[in-house]
XYZ file of C-alpha atoms in Angstrom:
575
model
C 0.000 0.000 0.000
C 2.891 2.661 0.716
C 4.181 1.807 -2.325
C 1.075 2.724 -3.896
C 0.854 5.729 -2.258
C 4.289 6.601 -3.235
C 3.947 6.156 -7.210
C 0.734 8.234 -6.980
C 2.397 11.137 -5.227
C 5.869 10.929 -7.243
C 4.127 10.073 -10.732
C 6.483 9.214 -13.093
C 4.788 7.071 -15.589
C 6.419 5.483 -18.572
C 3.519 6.369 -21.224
C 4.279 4.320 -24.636
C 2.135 5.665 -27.036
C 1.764 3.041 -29.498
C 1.331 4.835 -33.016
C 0.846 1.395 -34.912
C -1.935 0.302 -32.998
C -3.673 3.748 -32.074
C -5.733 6.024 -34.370
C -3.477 9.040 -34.655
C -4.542 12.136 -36.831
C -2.925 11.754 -40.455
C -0.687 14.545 -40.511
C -0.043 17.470 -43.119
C 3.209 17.992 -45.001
C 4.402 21.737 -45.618
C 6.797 21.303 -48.566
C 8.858 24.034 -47.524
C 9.427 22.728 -44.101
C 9.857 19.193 -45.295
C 13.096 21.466 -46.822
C 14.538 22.087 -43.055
C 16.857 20.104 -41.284
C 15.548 17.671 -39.782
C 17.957 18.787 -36.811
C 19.554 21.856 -37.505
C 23.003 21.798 -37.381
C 25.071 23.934 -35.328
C 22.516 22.877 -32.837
C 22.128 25.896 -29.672
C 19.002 26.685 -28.501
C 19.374 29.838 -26.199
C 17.027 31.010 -23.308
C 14.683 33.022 -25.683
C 12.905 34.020 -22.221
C 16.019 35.607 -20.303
C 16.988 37.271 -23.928
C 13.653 38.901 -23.493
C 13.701 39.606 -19.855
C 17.433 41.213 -20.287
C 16.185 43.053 -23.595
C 13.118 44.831 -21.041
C 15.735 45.303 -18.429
C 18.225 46.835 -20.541
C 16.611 49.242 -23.079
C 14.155 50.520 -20.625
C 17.029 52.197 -18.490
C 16.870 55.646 -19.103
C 20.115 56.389 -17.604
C 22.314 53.659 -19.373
C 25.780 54.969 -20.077
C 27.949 54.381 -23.609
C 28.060 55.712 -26.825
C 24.097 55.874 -28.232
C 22.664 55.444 -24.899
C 20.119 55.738 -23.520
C 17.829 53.789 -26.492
C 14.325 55.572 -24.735
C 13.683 59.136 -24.020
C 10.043 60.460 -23.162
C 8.010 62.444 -26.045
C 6.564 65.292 -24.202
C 4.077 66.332 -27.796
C 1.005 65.107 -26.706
C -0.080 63.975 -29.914
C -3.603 62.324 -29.857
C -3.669 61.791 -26.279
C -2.570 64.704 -23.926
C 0.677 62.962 -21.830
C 3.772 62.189 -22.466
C 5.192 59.120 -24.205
C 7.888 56.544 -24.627
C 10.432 56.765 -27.395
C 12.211 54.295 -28.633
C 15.030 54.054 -30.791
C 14.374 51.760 -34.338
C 17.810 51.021 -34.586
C 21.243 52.205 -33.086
C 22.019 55.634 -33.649
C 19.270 56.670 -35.857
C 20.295 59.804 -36.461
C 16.293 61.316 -37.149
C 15.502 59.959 -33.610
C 16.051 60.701 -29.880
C 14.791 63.170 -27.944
C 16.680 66.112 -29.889
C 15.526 65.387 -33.320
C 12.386 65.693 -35.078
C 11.108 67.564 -31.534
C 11.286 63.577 -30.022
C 8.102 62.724 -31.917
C 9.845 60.228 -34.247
C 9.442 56.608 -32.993
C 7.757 53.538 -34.504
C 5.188 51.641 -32.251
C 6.453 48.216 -34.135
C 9.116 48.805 -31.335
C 7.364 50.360 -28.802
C 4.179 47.909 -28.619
C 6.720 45.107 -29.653
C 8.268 45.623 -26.854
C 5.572 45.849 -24.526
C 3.686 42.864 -26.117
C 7.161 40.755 -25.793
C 7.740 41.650 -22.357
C 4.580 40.572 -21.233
C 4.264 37.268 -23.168
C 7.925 36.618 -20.361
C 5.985 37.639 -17.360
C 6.428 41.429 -16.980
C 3.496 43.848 -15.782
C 4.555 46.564 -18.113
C 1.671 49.052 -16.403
C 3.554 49.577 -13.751
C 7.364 48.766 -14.133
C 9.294 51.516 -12.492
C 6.604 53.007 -11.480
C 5.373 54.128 -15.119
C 2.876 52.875 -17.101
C 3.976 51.968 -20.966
C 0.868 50.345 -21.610
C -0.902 53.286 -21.368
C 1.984 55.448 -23.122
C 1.010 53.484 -25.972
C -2.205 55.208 -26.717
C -0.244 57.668 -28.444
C -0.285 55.835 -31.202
C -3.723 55.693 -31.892
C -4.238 58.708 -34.686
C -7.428 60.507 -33.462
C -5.567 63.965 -34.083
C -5.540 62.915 -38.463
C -9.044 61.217 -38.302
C -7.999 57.961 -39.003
C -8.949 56.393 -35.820
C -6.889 53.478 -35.491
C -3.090 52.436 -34.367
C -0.453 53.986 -36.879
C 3.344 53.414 -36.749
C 3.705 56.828 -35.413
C 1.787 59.502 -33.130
C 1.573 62.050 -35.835
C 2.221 62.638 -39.673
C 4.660 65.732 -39.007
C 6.939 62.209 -38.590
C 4.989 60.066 -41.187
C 7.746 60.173 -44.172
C 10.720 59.307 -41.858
C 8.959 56.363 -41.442
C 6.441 53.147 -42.669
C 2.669 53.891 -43.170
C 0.742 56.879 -43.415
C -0.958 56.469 -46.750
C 1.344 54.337 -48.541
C 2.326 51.132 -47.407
C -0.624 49.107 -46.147
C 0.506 46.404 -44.105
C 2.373 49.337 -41.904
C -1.044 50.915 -40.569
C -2.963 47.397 -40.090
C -0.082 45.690 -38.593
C 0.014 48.049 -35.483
C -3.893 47.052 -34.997
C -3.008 43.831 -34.717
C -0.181 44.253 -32.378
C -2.912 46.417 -30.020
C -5.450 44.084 -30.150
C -2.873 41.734 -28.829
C -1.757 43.919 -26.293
C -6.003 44.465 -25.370
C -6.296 41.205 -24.809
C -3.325 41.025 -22.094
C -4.524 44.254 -20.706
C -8.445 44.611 -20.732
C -9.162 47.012 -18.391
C -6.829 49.785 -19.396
C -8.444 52.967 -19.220
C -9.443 54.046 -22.891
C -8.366 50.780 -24.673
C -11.430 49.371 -25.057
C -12.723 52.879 -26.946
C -9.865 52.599 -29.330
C -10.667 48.681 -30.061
C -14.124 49.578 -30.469
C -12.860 52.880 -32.947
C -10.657 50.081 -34.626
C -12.917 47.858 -35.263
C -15.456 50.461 -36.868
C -12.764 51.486 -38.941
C -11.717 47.966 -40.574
C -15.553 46.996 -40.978
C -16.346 49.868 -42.428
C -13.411 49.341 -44.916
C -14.189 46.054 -45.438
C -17.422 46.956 -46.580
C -16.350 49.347 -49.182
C -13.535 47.220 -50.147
C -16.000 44.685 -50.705
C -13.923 41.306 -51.351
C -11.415 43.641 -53.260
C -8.253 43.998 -51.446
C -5.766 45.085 -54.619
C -4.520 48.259 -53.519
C -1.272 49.711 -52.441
C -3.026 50.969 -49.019
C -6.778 52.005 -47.421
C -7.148 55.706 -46.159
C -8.704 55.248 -43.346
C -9.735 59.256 -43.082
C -11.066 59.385 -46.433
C -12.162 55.722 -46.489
C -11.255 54.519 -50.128
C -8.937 52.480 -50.829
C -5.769 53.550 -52.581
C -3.070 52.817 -55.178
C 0.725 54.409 -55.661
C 3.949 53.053 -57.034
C 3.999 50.654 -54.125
C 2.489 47.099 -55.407
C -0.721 46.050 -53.946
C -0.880 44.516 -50.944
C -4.023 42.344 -50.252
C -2.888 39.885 -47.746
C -4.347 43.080 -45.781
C -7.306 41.386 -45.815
C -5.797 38.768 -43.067
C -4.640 41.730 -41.122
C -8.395 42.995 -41.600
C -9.529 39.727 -40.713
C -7.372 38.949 -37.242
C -8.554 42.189 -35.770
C -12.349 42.071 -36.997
C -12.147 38.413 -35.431
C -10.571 39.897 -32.495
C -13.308 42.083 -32.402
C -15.637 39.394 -32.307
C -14.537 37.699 -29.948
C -13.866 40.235 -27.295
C -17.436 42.121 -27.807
C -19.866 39.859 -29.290
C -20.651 41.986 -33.036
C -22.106 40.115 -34.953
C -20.925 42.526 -37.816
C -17.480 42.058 -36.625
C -17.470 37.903 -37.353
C -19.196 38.730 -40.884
C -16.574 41.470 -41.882
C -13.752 38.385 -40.906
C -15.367 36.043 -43.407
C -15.508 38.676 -45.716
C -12.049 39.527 -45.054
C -10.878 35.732 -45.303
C -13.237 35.495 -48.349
C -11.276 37.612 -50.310
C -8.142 36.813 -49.051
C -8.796 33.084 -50.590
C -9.862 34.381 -53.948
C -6.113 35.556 -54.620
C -4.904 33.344 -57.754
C -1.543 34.218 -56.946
C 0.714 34.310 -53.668
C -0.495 37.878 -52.124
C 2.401 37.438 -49.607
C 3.599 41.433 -48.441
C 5.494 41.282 -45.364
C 3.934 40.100 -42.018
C -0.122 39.569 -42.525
C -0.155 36.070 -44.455
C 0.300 33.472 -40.978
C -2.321 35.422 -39.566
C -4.475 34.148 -42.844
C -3.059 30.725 -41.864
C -3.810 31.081 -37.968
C -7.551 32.610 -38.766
C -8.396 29.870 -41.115
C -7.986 26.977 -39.060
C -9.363 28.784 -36.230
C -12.599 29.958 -37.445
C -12.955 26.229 -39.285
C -13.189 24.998 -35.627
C -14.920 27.496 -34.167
C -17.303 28.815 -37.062
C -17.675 25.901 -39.354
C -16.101 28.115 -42.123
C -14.221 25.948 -44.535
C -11.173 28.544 -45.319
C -8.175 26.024 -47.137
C -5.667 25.865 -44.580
C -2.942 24.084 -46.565
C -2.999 26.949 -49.649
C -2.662 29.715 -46.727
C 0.084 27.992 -45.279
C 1.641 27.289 -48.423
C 1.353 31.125 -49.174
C 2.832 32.005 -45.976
C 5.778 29.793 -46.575
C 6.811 28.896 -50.185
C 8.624 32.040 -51.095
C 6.642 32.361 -54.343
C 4.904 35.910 -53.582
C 5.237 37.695 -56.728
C 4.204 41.407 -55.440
C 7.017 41.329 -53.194
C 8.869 38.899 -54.842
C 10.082 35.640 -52.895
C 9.135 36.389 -49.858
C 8.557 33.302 -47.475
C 10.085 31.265 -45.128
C 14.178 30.534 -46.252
C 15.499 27.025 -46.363
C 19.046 26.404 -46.385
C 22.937 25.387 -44.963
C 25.176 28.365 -45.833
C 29.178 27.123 -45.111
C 27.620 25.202 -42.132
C 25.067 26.924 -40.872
C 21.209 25.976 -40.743
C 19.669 29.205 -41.680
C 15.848 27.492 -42.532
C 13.196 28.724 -40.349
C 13.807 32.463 -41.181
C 11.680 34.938 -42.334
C 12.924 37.586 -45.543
C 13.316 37.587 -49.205
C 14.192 34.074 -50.814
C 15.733 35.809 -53.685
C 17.484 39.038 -52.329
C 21.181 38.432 -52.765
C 20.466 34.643 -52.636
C 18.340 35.286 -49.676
C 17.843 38.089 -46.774
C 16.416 36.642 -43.458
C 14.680 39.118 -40.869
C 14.251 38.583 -37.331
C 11.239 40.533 -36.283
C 9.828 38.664 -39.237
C 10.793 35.392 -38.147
C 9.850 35.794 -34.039
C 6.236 37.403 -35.428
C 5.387 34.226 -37.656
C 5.640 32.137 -34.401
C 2.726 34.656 -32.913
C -0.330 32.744 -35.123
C 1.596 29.318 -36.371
C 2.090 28.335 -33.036
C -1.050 28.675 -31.702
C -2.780 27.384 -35.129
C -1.878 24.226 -34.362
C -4.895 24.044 -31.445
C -7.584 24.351 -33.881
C -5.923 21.786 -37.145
C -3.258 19.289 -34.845
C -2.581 17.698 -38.890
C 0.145 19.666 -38.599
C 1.667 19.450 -35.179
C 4.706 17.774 -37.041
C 5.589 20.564 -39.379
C 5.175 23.308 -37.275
C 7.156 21.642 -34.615
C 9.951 21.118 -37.083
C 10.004 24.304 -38.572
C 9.940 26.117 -35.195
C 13.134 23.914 -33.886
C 15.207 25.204 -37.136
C 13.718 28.939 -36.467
C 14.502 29.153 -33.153
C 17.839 27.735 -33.434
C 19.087 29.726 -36.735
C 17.743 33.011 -35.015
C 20.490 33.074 -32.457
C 22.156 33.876 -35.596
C 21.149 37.434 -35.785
C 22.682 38.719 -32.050
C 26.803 39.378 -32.492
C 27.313 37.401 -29.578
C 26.173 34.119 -31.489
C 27.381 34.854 -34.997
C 31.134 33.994 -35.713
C 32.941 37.378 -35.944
C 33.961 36.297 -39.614
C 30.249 36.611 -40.947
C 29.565 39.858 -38.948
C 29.555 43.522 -40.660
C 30.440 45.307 -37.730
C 31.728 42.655 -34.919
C 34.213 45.291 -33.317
C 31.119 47.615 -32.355
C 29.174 44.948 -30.770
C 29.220 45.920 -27.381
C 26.945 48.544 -28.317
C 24.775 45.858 -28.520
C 24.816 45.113 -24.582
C 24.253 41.510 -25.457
C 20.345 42.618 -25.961
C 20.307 44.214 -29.590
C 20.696 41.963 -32.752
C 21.443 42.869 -36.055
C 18.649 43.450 -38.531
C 18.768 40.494 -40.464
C 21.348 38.029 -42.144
C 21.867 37.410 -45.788
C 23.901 34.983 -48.202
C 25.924 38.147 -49.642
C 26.389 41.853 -48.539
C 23.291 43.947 -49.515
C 25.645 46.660 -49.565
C 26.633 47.870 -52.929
C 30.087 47.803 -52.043
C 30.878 46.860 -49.000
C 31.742 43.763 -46.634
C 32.038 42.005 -50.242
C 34.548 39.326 -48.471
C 32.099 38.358 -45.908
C 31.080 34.854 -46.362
C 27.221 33.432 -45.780
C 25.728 33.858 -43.593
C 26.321 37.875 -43.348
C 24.761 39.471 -40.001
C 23.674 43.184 -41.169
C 21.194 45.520 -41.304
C 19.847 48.445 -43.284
C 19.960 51.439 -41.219
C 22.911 53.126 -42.554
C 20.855 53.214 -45.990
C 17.792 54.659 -44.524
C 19.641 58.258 -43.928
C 22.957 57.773 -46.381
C 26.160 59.465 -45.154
C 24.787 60.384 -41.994
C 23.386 56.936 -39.611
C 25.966 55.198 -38.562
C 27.555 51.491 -39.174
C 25.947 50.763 -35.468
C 22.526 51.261 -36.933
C 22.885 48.127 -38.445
C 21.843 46.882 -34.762
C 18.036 46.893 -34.493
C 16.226 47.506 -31.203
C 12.547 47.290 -33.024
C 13.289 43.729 -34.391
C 14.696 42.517 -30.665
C 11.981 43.968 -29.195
C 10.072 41.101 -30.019
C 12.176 38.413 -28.678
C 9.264 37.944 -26.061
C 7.597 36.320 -28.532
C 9.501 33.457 -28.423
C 10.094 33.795 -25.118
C 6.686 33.234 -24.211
C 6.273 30.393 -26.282
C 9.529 28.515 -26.220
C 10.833 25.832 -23.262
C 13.524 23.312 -23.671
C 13.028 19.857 -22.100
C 15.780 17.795 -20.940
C 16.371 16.517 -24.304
C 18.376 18.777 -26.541
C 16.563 19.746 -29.721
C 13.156 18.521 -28.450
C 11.086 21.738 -27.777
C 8.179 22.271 -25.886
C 5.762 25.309 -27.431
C 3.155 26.659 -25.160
C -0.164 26.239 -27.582
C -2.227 28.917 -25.871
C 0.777 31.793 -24.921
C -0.298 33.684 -28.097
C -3.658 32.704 -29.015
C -5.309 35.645 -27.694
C -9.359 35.980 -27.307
C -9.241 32.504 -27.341
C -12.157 30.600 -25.551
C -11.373 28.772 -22.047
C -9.053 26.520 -22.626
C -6.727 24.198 -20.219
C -2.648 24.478 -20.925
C -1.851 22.866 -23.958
C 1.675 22.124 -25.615
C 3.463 20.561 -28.602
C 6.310 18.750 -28.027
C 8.045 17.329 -31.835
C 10.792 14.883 -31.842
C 13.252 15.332 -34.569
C 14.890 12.440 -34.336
C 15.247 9.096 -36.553
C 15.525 7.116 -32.618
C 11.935 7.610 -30.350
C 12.847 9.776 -27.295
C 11.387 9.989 -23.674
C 10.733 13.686 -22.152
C 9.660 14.310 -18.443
C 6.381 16.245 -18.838
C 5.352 18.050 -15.512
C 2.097 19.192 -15.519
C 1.157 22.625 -13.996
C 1.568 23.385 -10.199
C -0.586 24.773 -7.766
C -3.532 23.860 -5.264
C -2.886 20.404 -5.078
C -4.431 19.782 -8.525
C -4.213 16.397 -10.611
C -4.655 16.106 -14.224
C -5.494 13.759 -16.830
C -3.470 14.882 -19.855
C -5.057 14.461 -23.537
C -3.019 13.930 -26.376
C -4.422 15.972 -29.490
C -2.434 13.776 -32.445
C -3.083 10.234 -30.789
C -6.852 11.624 -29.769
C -7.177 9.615 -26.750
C -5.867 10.362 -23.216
C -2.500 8.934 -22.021
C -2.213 9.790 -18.129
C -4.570 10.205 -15.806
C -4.583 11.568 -12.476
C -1.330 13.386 -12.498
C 0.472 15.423 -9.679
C 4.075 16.351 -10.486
C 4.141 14.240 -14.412
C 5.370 11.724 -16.395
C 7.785 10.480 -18.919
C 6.047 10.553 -22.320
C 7.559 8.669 -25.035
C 7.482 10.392 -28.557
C 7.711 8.210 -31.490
C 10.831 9.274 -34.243
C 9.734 12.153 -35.997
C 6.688 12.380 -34.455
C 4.247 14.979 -32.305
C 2.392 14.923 -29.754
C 0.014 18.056 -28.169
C -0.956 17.573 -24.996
C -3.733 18.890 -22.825
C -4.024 19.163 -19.171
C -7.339 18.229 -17.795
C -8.466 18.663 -14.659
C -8.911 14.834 -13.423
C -12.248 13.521 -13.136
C -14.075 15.893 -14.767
C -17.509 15.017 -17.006
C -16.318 14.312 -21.073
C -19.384 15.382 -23.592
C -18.890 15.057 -27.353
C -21.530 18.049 -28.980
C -20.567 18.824 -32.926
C -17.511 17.048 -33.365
C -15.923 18.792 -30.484
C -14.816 16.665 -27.182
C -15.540 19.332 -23.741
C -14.252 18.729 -20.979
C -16.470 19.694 -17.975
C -17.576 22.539 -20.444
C -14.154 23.297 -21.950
C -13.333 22.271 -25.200
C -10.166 19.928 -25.681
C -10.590 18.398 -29.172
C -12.100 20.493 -32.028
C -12.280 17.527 -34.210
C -13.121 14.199 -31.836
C -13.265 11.414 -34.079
């Protein structure tokens, strides 16, 4: 009987799943992930969390000494709402910003509500962190002075040219939307943010409507509302920025209007006949479509989203995807850029921000646990990549400046070859760089090669990403980033890249003296029961699995397809 006792209280179950014999969900190839490593080679996975917590730590010191610190000041304009806000540097030196130039007003909110989002996602109440609120500084952002009534990449036009948006680059006024509704959801009762969703939501409806399932235009003014075109290609994987904040919308207040203006929005994102692919906006696509299949019954194609998001065959903005390669030894795959731009230009605020709806997509369609598992292993491991610190010196630009860098601040992006007409020509592939110094020629500086706005969203992984004992076998927290989500109990995906099966230790949340039966969402059928501390879980070679923490002993119902637990849905497609 002790013994009995003692295995309950110190569970540590050997759990053999046995794929041959069990029903497991048929999973779903992505072409350009079946590319990847299978394990990326070198193979370092760093603490994406402490990067994160460091980066918050760091930046947000406003009296850090060296050269081109501080990297925040305080914008003392008022613009839109009447108090002060954060600045933030884009990149290192940026000789347009700081609190001296351009009367402090020029800052981007990618960077600012990057920042905020990312530091959250790690833990961090960024209301009141020294005793000031940046959540609420963040309202600056949303245009009400220019009429536009939504979230713009910066608090006023005077600024507008210096940087994205403002009437000519689309996915640079929807993006920041999206980026505040995520912030909304971690923040809901902050005064005034739930009259700027509201105003936001209005806004995209309302352009939906006019747009009506016609999304080929270079950008949407949202003062005039029409929709607009200029030298700049058009842009309509909008319509899945549209679409994540109208569905947002939904969720959070219940409009009825809001859910139909997503369909639309998804509708006409769909009807493309060629890759729309633009920058950021496509996983969202991805994300919405398997989400509302679940939880609307819509029957958006999944695969062709995700094939969009990642095949590099946007013609618009011409191979942009997801890169695939080994350049002189290095697993780049994973990465986020231009395919084709000097043999391929990876970004990393692209690359953390496609983890923010693939991740989380895999709830709603588990087909492709497997290839989202894999392609998040090579993508978190290549974007180590971008900081100096992890980049041989030999494929760096600028390694004797990077202690500028702190250890928090990565460079822009990496390439195969220089983007620079003529310089760092010797470098070999990979080549850490960045843009900045072409953004104001002559006068930023090599160090602006180093960008804070891209970093700022290490959070993003650091909110999703654990390692388990095993090296290369991650565990991704399902629910970190699937905001307005319905209840839902801690789920996670764990993929084994290996050709050998492998045994993790999976501890199930703490707390109250809880016990949990844990589901797993590939093999569709529960493989623990009555948990306290865990249990070793065996994952076949190459294989998934997504498991769910229930708490034990509660009633199972089965209503539409979908398997509740006491009220809670678990499996959106229970077979």
């Amino acid at each position: 009987m002790m013994k009995f006792k003692l295995t309950i209280r110190f569970t540590l179950l050997s759990l053999f799943i046995a794929t041959l014999c069990q029903a497991q969900l048929k999973q779903v190839n992505i072409s350009r992930v079946d590319a990847m490593a299978d394990v990326p080679k070198p193979l370092q996975i760093i603490n994406w969390k402490t990067m994160a917590l460091n980066f918050d730590k760091t930046i947000y010191d406003f009296k850090a000494k060296g050269e081109y610190w501080p990297m925040v000041w305080m914008d003392s304009t008022g613009k839109n709402f009447n108090q002060p806000t954060l600045g933030m540097y884009t990149a290192v030196g940026d000789v347009r910003q700081g609190p001296q130039n351009n009367k402090g007003m020029f800052h981007e909110s990618l960077a600012n509500m990057g920042s905020v989002l990312g530091a959250t996602l790690v833990g961090l109440d960024k209301s009141k962190r020294q005793g000031i609120n940046y959540v609420g500084m963040l309202k600056n952002y949303f245009n009400s002075d220019n009429g536009w009534d939504i979230m713009m990449n910066n608090t006023a036009a005077e600024v507008a040219l210096l940087g994205g948006g403002y009437g000519r680059d689309w996915w640079y006024d929807v993006y920041p939307n999206v980026l505040f509704y995520a912030v909304y959801d971690q923040y809901p009762s902050e005064p005034d943010f739930e009259m700027m969703a509201r105003k936001i939501a209005e806004k995209f409806y309302k352009a939906d409507s006019i747009l009506n399932g016609n999304y080929n235009y270079s950008y949407f003014d949202y003062g005039q509302m029409k929709p607009m075109t200029n030298q700049i290609c058009t842009q309509p994987d909008a319509a899945a920025g549209h679409a994540y904040v109208l569905y947002a919308a939904y969720k959070k207040f219940g409009d009825p209007r809001y859910l139909k203006g997503a369909i639309n929005a998804m509708n006409a994102l769909e009807s493309q006949k060629i890759n729309p692919t633009y920058e950021l906006l496509m996983p969202f696509g991805a994300y919405l479509a398997a989400r509302m299949n679940a939880e609307q019954g819509t029957a958006f194609d999944v695969g062709k989203m995700l094939d969009w998001t990642f095949d590099g065959t946007a013609v618009c903005r011409e191979g942009w995807g997801f890169l695939v390669g080994n350049w002189n030894g290095f697993d780049i795959s994973g990465t986020v850029g231009s395919t084709v731009d000097h043999g391929g230009y990876a970004f990393l605020m692209n690359t953390f921000d496609a983890a923010w709806p693939l991740v989380p997509m895999v709830r709603y369609k588990p087909q492709y646990a497997n290839a989202i598992g894999k392609w998040m292993l090579n993508a978190v491991n290549a974007s180590r990549l971008f900081y100096p610190q992890y980049m041989p010196a030999a494929h760096q630009t600028i390694p004797e400046l990077a202690a500028v860098t702190k250890g928090v601040i990565a460079y822009e992006g990496f390439s195969k070859a220089s983007t620079f007409d003529t310089l760092y020509q010797s470098l070999k592939a990979p080549v850490a760089q960045g843009d900045g110094p072409k953004w104001v020629p002559g006068k930023n500086p090599e160090v602006s090669q180093f960008s804070v706005y891209g970093s700022a969203h290490a959070g993003i992984f650091g909110g999703i990403v654990k390692e388990t004992e095993i090296k290369g076998i991650l565990g991704l927290d399902l629910l970190a980033t699937d905001f307005y989500s319905q209840k839902a109990y801690p789920t996670y995906l764990f993929y084994n890249p290996y050709k050998l099966a492998k045994t993790i230790l999976f501890k199930v949340p703490q707390g109250k003296k809880k016990r949990y039966d844990v589901y797993d969402g590939v093999a569709q059928r529960f493989i623990a029961r009555n948990l306290a501390k865990g249990a070793k879980v065996h994952i076949p070679a190459q294989q998934s699995v997504v498991l769910v923490c229930v708490p034990a002993g509660k009633k199972l119902n089965v209503k539409n397809k979908q398997m509740l637990i006491d009220g809670v849905v678990v499996d959106y497609n229970y077979k």
